[in-house]
């Protein structure tokens, strides 16, 4: 049931953002660096992305009892804020996870720390824009961000 709710919430977000459906859903991403990876590389990126999304949604759903004693509107708002904060943290550390994976694909990459709080906030701002997000990664992150709001409200249904 939760999977259906996530799909419906995502469809609502996609349907409300004309830039995501104008000209076909994948056409804006023809030049995305995702397509430069091998099939195995793309599969790895997809697996990491889906795992991260599942983690965010699982944690968001687990927050439900925390706000259950509050009136619905307060619970829905606070649950949404908490879910978005969790998303922001996971999104903030995701570049390091992907970089570690890229080190497997491209063995010449040096071992280094690639995230910083300032960069994470800037990336999050770019991703939640959805209108001018420059790549598939940012649009998936933005879609997830905006999907969490109705999903958290749904979790608080009475």
Coordinates of C-alpha atoms in Angstrom, one line a residue:
X1 CA 0.0 0.0 0.0
X2 CA 2.8 2.4 0.9
X3 CA 4.4 1.9 -2.5
X4 CA 1.1 2.9 -4.2
X5 CA 1.0 6.0 -2.0
X6 CA 4.6 6.9 -3.0
X7 CA 3.8 6.4 -6.6
X8 CA 0.6 8.6 -6.4
X9 CA 2.5 11.3 -4.5
X10 CA 5.3 11.3 -7.0
X11 CA 2.8 11.4 -9.9
X12 CA 1.2 14.4 -8.3
X13 CA 4.5 16.2 -8.1
X14 CA 5.5 15.2 -11.7
X15 CA 2.1 16.3 -13.0
X16 CA 2.4 19.7 -11.3
X17 CA 5.8 20.5 -12.8
X18 CA 5.4 21.2 -16.5
X19 CA 9.2 21.2 -17.0
X20 CA 9.3 17.5 -16.1
X21 CA 6.8 16.3 -18.7
X22 CA 7.2 18.8 -21.5
X23 CA 8.9 17.1 -24.4
X24 CA 9.0 13.6 -22.8
X25 CA 10.2 12.6 -19.4
X26 CA 13.7 11.6 -20.4
X27 CA 14.4 14.0 -23.2
X28 CA 16.0 16.7 -21.0
X29 CA 18.6 14.1 -19.8
X30 CA 20.0 13.0 -23.2
X31 CA 23.4 14.6 -22.3
X32 CA 23.4 13.5 -18.6
X33 CA 26.6 11.9 -17.4
X34 CA 24.6 8.9 -16.3
X35 CA 24.6 7.8 -19.9
X36 CA 28.4 7.8 -20.1
X37 CA 28.6 4.9 -17.6
X38 CA 28.7 1.3 -18.6
X39 CA 25.6 -0.8 -18.1
X40 CA 27.1 -2.1 -14.9
X41 CA 27.9 1.4 -13.7
X42 CA 24.3 2.6 -14.5
X43 CA 23.0 -0.4 -12.6
X44 CA 25.1 0.4 -9.6
X45 CA 24.0 4.0 -9.6
X46 CA 20.4 3.0 -9.9
X47 CA 20.8 0.5 -7.0
X48 CA 22.4 3.1 -4.8
X49 CA 19.7 5.6 -5.7
X50 CA 16.8 3.2 -5.1
X51 CA 18.4 2.1 -1.8
X52 CA 18.7 5.7 -0.7
X53 CA 15.2 6.5 -1.7
X54 CA 13.9 3.4 0.1
X55 CA 15.9 4.4 3.3
X56 CA 14.4 7.9 3.3
X57 CA 10.9 6.6 2.8
X58 CA 11.3 3.9 5.4
X59 CA 12.6 6.4 8.0
X60 CA 9.9 8.9 7.1
X61 CA 7.2 6.2 7.6
X62 CA 8.8 5.2 11.0
X63 CA 8.4 8.7 12.2
X64 CA 4.6 8.3 12.2
X65 CA 4.1 7.4 15.9
X66 CA 6.3 10.4 17.0
X67 CA 3.6 12.8 15.9
X68 CA 0.5 10.6 16.3
X69 CA -0.9 12.4 19.4
X70 CA -0.9 15.8 17.8
X71 CA -3.8 17.2 15.8
X72 CA -3.7 16.1 12.2
X73 CA -2.5 19.4 10.7
X74 CA 0.3 19.8 13.3
X75 CA 1.3 16.2 12.9
X76 CA 1.4 16.4 9.1
X77 CA 3.4 19.6 9.1
X78 CA 5.9 18.4 11.8
X79 CA 6.2 15.0 10.2
X80 CA 6.9 16.6 6.8
X81 CA 9.6 18.9 8.3
X82 CA 11.2 15.9 10.0
X83 CA 11.1 13.8 6.9
X84 CA 12.6 16.6 4.8
X85 CA 15.4 17.1 7.4
X86 CA 16.2 13.4 7.2
X87 CA 16.2 13.6 3.4
X88 CA 18.6 16.6 3.6
X89 CA 21.1 14.7 5.7
X90 CA 21.0 11.6 3.5
X91 CA 21.2 13.7 0.4
X92 CA 24.0 15.7 1.9
X93 CA 26.2 12.6 2.4
X94 CA 25.2 10.9 -0.9
X95 CA 28.0 12.3 -3.0
X96 CA 30.5 10.4 -0.8
X97 CA 28.6 7.2 -1.3
X98 CA 28.5 7.7 -5.1
X99 CA 32.2 8.7 -5.1
X100 CA 33.1 5.5 -3.3
X101 CA 31.2 3.6 -6.0
X102 CA 32.9 5.6 -8.7
X103 CA 36.3 4.6 -7.2
X104 CA 35.3 1.0 -8.0
X105 CA 34.4 1.8 -11.5
X106 CA 37.3 4.2 -12.1
X107 CA 40.2 2.9 -10.1
X108 CA 42.4 5.9 -10.8
X109 CA 40.2 8.2 -8.7
X110 CA 42.0 9.4 -5.6
X111 CA 40.7 8.6 -2.1
X112 CA 39.2 11.9 -0.9
X113 CA 36.3 13.4 1.0
X114 CA 34.0 15.1 -1.5
X115 CA 31.2 16.6 0.6
X116 CA 31.0 19.8 2.6
X117 CA 28.0 21.4 4.4
X118 CA 28.1 24.5 2.2
X119 CA 28.1 22.4 -1.0
X120 CA 25.3 20.1 0.4
X121 CA 23.0 23.1 1.0
X122 CA 23.7 24.5 -2.4
X123 CA 23.0 21.1 -4.1
X124 CA 19.8 20.7 -2.1
X125 CA 18.7 24.2 -3.2
X126 CA 19.4 23.3 -6.9
X127 CA 17.6 20.0 -6.6
X128 CA 14.4 21.2 -5.0
X129 CA 14.0 23.8 -7.7
X130 CA 12.8 21.2 -10.3
X131 CA 12.3 23.8 -12.9
X132 CA 16.0 24.4 -13.7
X133 CA 17.5 21.3 -12.2
X134 CA 20.3 20.5 -14.7
X135 CA 20.5 16.8 -14.5
X136 CA 18.6 13.5 -13.7
X137 CA 20.2 13.3 -10.2
X138 CA 18.9 16.7 -9.2
X139 CA 15.4 16.0 -10.6
X140 CA 15.2 12.7 -8.7
X141 CA 16.3 14.4 -5.5
X142 CA 13.8 17.2 -6.0
X143 CA 11.0 14.8 -6.8
X144 CA 11.8 12.8 -3.7
X145 CA 11.9 16.0 -1.6
X146 CA 8.5 17.2 -2.8
X147 CA 7.0 13.7 -2.6
X148 CA 7.9 13.5 1.1
X149 CA 5.4 16.2 2.0
X150 CA 2.2 14.4 0.8
X151 CA 3.7 11.1 1.9
X152 CA 4.2 12.3 5.5
X153 CA 0.7 13.8 5.6
X154 CA -0.6 10.4 4.3
X155 CA 1.3 8.6 7.1
X156 CA -0.5 10.8 9.6
X157 CA -4.0 10.0 8.3
X158 CA -6.5 9.1 11.0

